[in-house]
Short mmCIF file of C-alpha atoms in Angstrom, two decimals:
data_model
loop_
_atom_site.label_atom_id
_atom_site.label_comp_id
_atom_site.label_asym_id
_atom_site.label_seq_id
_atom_site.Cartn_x
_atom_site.Cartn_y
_atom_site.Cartn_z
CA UNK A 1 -3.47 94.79 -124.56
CA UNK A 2 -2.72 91.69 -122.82
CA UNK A 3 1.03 90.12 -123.68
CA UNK A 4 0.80 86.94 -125.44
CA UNK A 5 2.13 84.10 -123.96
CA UNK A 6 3.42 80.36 -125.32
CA UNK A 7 0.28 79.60 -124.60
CA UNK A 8 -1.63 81.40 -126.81
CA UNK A 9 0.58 80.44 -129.48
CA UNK A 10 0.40 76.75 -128.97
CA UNK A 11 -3.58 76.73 -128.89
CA UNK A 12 -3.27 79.08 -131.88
CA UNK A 13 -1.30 76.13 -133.79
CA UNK A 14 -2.87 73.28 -131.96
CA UNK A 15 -0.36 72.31 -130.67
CA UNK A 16 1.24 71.93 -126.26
CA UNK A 17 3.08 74.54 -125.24
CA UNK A 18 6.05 72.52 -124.48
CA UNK A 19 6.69 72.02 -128.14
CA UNK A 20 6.26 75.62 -129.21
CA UNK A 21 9.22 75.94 -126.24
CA UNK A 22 11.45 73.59 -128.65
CA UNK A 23 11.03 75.29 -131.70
CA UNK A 24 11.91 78.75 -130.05
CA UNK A 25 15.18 77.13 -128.53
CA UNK A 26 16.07 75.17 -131.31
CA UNK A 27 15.67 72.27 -130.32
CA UNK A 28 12.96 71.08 -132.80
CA UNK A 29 15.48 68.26 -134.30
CA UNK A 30 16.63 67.34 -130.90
CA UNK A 31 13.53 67.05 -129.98
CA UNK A 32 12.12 65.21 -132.99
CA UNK A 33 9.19 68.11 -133.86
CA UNK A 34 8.02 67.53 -136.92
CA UNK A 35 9.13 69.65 -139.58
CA UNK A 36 5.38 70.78 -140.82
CA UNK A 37 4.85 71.51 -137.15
CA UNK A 38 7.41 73.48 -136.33
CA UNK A 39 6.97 75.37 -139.35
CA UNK A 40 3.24 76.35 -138.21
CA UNK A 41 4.56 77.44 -134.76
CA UNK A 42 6.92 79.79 -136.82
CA UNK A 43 4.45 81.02 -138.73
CA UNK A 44 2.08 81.44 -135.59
CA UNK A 45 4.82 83.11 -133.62
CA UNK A 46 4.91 85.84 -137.24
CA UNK A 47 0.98 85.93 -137.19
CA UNK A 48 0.46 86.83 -134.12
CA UNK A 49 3.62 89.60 -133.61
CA UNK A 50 4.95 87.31 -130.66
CA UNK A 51 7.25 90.12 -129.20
CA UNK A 52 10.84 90.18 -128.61
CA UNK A 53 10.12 89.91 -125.08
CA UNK A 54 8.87 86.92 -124.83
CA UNK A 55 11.15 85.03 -127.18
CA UNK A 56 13.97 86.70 -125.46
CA UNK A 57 13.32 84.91 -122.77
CA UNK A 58 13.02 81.49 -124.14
CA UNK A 59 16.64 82.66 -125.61
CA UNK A 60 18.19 83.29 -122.13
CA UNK A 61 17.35 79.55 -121.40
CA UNK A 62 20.38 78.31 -122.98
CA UNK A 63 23.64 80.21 -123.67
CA UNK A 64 25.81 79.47 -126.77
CA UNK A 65 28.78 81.44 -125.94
CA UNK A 66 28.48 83.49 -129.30
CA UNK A 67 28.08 87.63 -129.90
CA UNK A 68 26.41 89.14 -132.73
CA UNK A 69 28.19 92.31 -134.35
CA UNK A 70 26.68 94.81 -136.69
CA UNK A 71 28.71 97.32 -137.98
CA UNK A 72 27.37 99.86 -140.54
CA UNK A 73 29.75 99.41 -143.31
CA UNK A 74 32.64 96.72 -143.44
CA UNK A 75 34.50 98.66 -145.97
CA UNK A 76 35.23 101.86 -143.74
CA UNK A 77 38.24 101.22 -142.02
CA UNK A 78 36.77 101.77 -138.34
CA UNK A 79 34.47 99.05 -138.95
CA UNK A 80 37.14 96.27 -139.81
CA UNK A 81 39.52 97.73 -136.73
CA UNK A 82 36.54 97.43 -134.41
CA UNK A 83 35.81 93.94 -135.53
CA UNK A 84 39.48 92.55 -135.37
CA UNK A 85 39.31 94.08 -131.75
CA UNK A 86 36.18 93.04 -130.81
CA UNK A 87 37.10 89.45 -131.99
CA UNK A 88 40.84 89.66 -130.04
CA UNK A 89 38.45 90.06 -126.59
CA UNK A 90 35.93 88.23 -127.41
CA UNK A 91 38.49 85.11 -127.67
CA UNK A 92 40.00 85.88 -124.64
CA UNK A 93 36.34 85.48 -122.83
CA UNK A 94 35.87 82.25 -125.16
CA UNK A 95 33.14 83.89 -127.36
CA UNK A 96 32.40 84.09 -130.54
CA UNK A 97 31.61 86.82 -133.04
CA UNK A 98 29.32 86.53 -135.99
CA UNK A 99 29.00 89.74 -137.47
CA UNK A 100 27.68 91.22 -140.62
CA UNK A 101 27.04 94.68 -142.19
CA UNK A 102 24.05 96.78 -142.80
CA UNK A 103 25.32 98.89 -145.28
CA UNK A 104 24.45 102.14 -144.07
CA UNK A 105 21.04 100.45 -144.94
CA UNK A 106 18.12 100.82 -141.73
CA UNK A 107 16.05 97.90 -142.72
CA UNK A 108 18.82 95.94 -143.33
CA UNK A 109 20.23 96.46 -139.83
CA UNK A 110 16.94 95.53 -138.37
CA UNK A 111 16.96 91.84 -140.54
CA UNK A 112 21.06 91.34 -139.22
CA UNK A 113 19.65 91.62 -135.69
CA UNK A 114 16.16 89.54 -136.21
CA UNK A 115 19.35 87.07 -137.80
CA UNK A 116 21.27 86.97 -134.91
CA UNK A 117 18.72 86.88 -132.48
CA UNK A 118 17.14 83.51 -134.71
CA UNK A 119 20.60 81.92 -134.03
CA UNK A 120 20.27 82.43 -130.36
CA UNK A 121 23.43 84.95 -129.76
CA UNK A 122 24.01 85.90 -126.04
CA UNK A 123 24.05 89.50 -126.96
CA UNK A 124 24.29 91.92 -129.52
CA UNK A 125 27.27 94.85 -130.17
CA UNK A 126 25.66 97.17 -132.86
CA UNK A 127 26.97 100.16 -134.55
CA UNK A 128 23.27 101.43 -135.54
CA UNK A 129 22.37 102.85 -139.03
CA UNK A 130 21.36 106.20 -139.76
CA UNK A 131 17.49 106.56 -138.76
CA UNK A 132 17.65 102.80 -136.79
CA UNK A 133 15.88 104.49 -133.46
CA UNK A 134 13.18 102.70 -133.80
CA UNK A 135 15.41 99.62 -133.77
CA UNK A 136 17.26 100.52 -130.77
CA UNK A 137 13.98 101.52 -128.60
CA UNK A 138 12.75 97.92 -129.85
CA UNK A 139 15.37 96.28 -128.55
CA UNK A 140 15.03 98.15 -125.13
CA UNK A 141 11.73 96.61 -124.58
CA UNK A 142 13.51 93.16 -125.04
CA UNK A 143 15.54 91.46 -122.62
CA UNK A 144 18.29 90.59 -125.07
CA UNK A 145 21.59 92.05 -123.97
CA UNK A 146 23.45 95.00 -126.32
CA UNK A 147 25.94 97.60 -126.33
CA UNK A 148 25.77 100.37 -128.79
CA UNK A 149 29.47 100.84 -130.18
CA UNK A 150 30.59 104.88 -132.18
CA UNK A 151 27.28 105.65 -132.64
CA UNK A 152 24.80 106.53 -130.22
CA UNK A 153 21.40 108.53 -129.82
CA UNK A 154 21.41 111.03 -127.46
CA UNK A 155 17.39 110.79 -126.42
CA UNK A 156 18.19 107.27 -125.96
CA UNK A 157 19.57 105.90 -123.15
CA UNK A 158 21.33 102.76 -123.57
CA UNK A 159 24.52 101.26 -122.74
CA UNK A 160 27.16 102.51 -125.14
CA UNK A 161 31.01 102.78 -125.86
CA UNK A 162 31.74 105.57 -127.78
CA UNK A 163 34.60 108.77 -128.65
CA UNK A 164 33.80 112.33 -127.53
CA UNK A 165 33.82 113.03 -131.03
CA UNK A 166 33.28 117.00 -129.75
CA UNK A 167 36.21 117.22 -128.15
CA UNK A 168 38.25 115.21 -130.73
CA UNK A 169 37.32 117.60 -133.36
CA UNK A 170 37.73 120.36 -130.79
CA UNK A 171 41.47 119.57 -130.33
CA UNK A 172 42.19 118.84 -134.37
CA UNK A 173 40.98 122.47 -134.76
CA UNK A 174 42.87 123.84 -132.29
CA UNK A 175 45.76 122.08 -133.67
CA UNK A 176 45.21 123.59 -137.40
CA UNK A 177 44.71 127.19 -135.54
CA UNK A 178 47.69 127.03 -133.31
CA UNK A 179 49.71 126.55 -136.31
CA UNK A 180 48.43 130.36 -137.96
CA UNK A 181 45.66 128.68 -139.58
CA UNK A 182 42.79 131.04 -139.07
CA UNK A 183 40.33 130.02 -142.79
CA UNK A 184 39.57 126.74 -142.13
CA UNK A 185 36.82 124.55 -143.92
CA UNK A 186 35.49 122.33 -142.60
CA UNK A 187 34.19 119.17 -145.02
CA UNK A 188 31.49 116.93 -143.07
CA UNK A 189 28.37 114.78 -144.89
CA UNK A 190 24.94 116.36 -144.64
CA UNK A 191 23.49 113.81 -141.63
CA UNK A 192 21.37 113.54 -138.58
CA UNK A 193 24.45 110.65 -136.87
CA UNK A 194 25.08 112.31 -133.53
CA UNK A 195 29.10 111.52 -133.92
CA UNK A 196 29.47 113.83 -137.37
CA UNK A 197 27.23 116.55 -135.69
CA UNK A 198 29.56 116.72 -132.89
CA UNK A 199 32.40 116.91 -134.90
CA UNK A 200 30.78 120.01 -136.49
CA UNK A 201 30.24 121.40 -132.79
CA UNK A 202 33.77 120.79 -131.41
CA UNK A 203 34.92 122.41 -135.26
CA UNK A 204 33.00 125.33 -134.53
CA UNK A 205 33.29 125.74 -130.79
CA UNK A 206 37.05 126.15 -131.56
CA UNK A 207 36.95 128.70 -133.97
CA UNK A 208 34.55 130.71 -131.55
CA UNK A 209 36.72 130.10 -128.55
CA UNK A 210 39.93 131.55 -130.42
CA UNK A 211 37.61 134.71 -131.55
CA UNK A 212 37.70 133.32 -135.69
CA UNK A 213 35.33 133.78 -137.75
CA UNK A 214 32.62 130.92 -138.45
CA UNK A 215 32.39 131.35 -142.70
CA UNK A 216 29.22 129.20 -143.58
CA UNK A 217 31.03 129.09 -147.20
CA UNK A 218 33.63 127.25 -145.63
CA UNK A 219 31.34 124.19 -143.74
CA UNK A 220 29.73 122.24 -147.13
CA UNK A 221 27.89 119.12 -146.52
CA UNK A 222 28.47 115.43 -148.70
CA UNK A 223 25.82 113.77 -149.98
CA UNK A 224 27.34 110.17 -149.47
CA UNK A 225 25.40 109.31 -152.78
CA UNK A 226 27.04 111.72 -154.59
CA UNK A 227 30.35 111.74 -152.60
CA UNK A 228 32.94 111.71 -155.48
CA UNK A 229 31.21 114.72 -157.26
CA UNK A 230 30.17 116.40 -154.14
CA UNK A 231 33.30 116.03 -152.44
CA UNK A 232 34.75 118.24 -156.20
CA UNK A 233 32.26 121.15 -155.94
CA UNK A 234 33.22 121.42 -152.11
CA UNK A 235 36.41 121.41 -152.57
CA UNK A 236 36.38 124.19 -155.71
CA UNK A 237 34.32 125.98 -153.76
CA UNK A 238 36.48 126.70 -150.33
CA UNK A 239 39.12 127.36 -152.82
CA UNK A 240 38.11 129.98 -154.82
CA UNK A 241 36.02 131.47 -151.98
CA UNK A 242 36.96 135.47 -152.08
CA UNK A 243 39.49 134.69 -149.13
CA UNK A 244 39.87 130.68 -149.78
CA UNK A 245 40.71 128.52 -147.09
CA UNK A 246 44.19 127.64 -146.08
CA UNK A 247 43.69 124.54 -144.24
CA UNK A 248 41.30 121.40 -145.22
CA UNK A 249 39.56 119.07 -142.15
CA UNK A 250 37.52 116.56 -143.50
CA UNK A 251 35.26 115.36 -140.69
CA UNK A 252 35.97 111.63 -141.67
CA UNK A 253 39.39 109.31 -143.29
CA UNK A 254 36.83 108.61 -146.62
CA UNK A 255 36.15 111.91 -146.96
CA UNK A 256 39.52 112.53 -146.71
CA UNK A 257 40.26 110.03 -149.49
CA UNK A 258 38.34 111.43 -151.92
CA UNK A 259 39.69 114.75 -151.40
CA UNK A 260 43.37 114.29 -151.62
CA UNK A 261 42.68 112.45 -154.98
CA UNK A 262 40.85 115.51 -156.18
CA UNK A 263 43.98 117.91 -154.45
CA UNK A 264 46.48 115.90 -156.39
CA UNK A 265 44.29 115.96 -159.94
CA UNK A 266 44.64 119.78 -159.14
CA UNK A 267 48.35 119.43 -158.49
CA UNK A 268 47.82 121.22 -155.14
CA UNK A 269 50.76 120.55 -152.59
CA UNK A 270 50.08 119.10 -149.34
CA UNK A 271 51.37 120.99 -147.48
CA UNK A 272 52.74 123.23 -149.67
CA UNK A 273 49.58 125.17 -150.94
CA UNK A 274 47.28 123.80 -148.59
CA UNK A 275 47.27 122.01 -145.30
CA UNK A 276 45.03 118.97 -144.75
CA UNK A 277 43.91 116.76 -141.46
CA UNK A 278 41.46 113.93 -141.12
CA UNK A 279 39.25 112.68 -138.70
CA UNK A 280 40.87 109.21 -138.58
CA UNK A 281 43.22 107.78 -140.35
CA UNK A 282 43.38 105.16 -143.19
CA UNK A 283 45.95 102.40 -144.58
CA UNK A 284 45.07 104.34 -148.13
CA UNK A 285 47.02 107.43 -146.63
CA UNK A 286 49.78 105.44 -146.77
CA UNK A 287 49.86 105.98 -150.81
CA UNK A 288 49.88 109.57 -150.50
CA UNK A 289 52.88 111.24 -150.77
CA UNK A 290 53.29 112.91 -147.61
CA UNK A 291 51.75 111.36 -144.21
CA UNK A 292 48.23 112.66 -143.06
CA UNK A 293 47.96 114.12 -139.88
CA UNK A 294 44.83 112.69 -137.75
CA UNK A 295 42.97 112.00 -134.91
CA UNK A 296 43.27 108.36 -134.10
CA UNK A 297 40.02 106.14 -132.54
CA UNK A 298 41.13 104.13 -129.29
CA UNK A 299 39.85 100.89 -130.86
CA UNK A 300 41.35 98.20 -129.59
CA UNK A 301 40.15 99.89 -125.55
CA UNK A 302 36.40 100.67 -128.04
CA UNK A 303 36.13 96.87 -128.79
CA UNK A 304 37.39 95.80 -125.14
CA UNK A 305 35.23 98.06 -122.87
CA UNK A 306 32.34 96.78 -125.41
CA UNK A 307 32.97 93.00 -125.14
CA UNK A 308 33.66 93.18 -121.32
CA UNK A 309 30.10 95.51 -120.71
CA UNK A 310 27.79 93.22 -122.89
CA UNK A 311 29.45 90.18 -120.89
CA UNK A 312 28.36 91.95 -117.71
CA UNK A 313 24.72 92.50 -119.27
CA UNK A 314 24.53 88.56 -120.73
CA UNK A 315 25.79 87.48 -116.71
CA UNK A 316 22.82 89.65 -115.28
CA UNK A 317 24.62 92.67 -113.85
CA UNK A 318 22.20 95.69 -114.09
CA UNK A 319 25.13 98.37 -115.39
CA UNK A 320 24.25 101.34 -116.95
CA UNK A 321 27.55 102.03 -118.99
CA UNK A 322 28.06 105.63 -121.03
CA UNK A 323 31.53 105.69 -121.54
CA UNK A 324 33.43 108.47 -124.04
CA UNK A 325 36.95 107.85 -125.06
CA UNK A 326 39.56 110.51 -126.03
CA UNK A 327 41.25 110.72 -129.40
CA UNK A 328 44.88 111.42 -130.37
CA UNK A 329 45.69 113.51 -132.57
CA UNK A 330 48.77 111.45 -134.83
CA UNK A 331 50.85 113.96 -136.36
CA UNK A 332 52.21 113.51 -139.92
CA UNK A 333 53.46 115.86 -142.81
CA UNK A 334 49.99 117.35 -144.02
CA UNK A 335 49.81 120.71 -142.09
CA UNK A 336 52.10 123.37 -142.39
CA UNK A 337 52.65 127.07 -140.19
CA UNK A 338 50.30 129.33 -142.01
CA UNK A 339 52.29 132.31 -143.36
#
């Protein structure tokens, strides 16, 4: 099918192609295009499923020295880390970020970026949704600049900035086993996100490389709509398994949340009965009574390596950037020497 062009829109509307120009760079008011008009090019442009493409390009007729962020939930404490760094470099370049948050939500990803992309951003930095493929390969076929940020799809390939979440889990394993830990569960949600699956790989990779058994019983999967009550039967469960567990890693800091409250409504001693690590940490930690050990994200060099890549896209470099940072593992006062 032959690509439309802002010609066929402005005979669709009636209207010369110079004017359907102004609308799609904004300049309708500048320009004095009358409201009613510009509001039938809009709807034109809907009608007839103008692509990306083509008002992409119209876009990268002006610059406006502003980045659009998505993150997938500004609650989590990765997401507001990310953003503060992401917003330290993005100064430093004299941009600005506009961000909001999807939510965890697909279709509401997809409306932030047809958002951002309406207010003429230079480039997007998205941490994608669960099932937002689609999305992504979307944006591909457009010629608006983005870097995907944690979370990326491995049959995609993209630009990205992300943590070897394999070998991050890997190494907190190995940690949990080197201290005499050898019935370890494991507490991840039940997803198809590349990052949690990998921390499930590097969990069991390390048990397998040390010659430990790989107990099923002791990997349960979160719902994250029934996290709270979920998190309580997984947790009951690994503990009064024949031979219960004697270590706790919860694949992420909210899952980790959630579980020390349940520990301490059991009155089970971290360390003491039990030891417990995290997969990144969290200023609530810092109300438990003993500090959690956990691997710690690299995100201020995350949110830096992202700004200064999508620059290099919005300035025309053809880069094809997969980078993988390591994690540290911060130790605290959660995991004891097995006896």
């Amino acid at each position: 099918m032959k690509k439309l062009s802002l010609k066929d829109v402005a005979q669709h509307v009636g209207v010369s192609t110079a004017l359907v120009s102004y609308v799609l760079n904004g300049q309708a008011v500048e320009k004095q295009v009358n409201k009613d008009t510009a509001e039938r090019i809009m709807a034109a442009i809907e009608e007839l499923n103008y692509t990306p493409n083509q008002i992409a390009k119209s876009l990268k007729m002006r610059t406006t020295n502003t980045i659009g962020l998505v993150v997938a939930d500004i609650n989590y404490r990765f997401s507001t880390g990310i953003t503060r760094a992401i917003e330290s470099e993005s100064k430093k370049r004299n941009y600005t970020v506009i961000y909001g948050s999807s939510n965890e939500d697909e279709n509401k990803f997809s409306e932030l970026i047809d958002v951002f992309v309406n207010r003429r951003v230079d480039g997007l930095i998205l941490i994608p949704s669960e099932n937002s493929q689609d999305q992504i390969r979307a944006l591909q076929k457009s010629e608006i600049p983005f870097v995907l940020i944690d979370r990326i799809f491995p049959n995609i390939k993209t630009n990205y900035i992300s943590l070897d979440n394999f070998k991050a889990s890997y190494k907190a394993t190995e940690y949990l086993i080197k201290l005499g830990h050898k019935r370890i569960a494991f507490i991840n949600y039940k997803t198809t996100m590349f990052h949690l699956q990998e921390r499930t790989r590097g969990f069991r990779e390390a048990l397998s490389d040390h010659k430990l058994t790989i107990a099923e019983t002791l990997l349960p999967e979160i719902l994250s709509a029934n996290l709270a009550k979920d998190i309580q039967q997984a947790i009951d469960n690994v503990l009064h398994l024949q031979e219960p567990c004697d270590a706790i890693f919860f694949a992420t800091d909210t899952l980790t949340i959630h579980g020390l409250k349940y520990l301490n409504k059991l009155k089970i001693k971290v360390p003491g009965d039990i030891s417990v690590l995290s997969f990144d940490g969290s200023d609530a930690f810092e109300l438990f009574y003993c500090p959690i050990t956990h691997s710690k994200q690299p995100l201020e060099e995350m949110g830096k390596l992202a700004v200064n890549t999508l620059l290099d896209l919005v300035n025309h470099s053809k880069i094809n950037m997969q980078i993988s940072l390591d994690a540290d593992i911060v130790i605290g006062n959660s995991c004891g020497e097995s006896v």
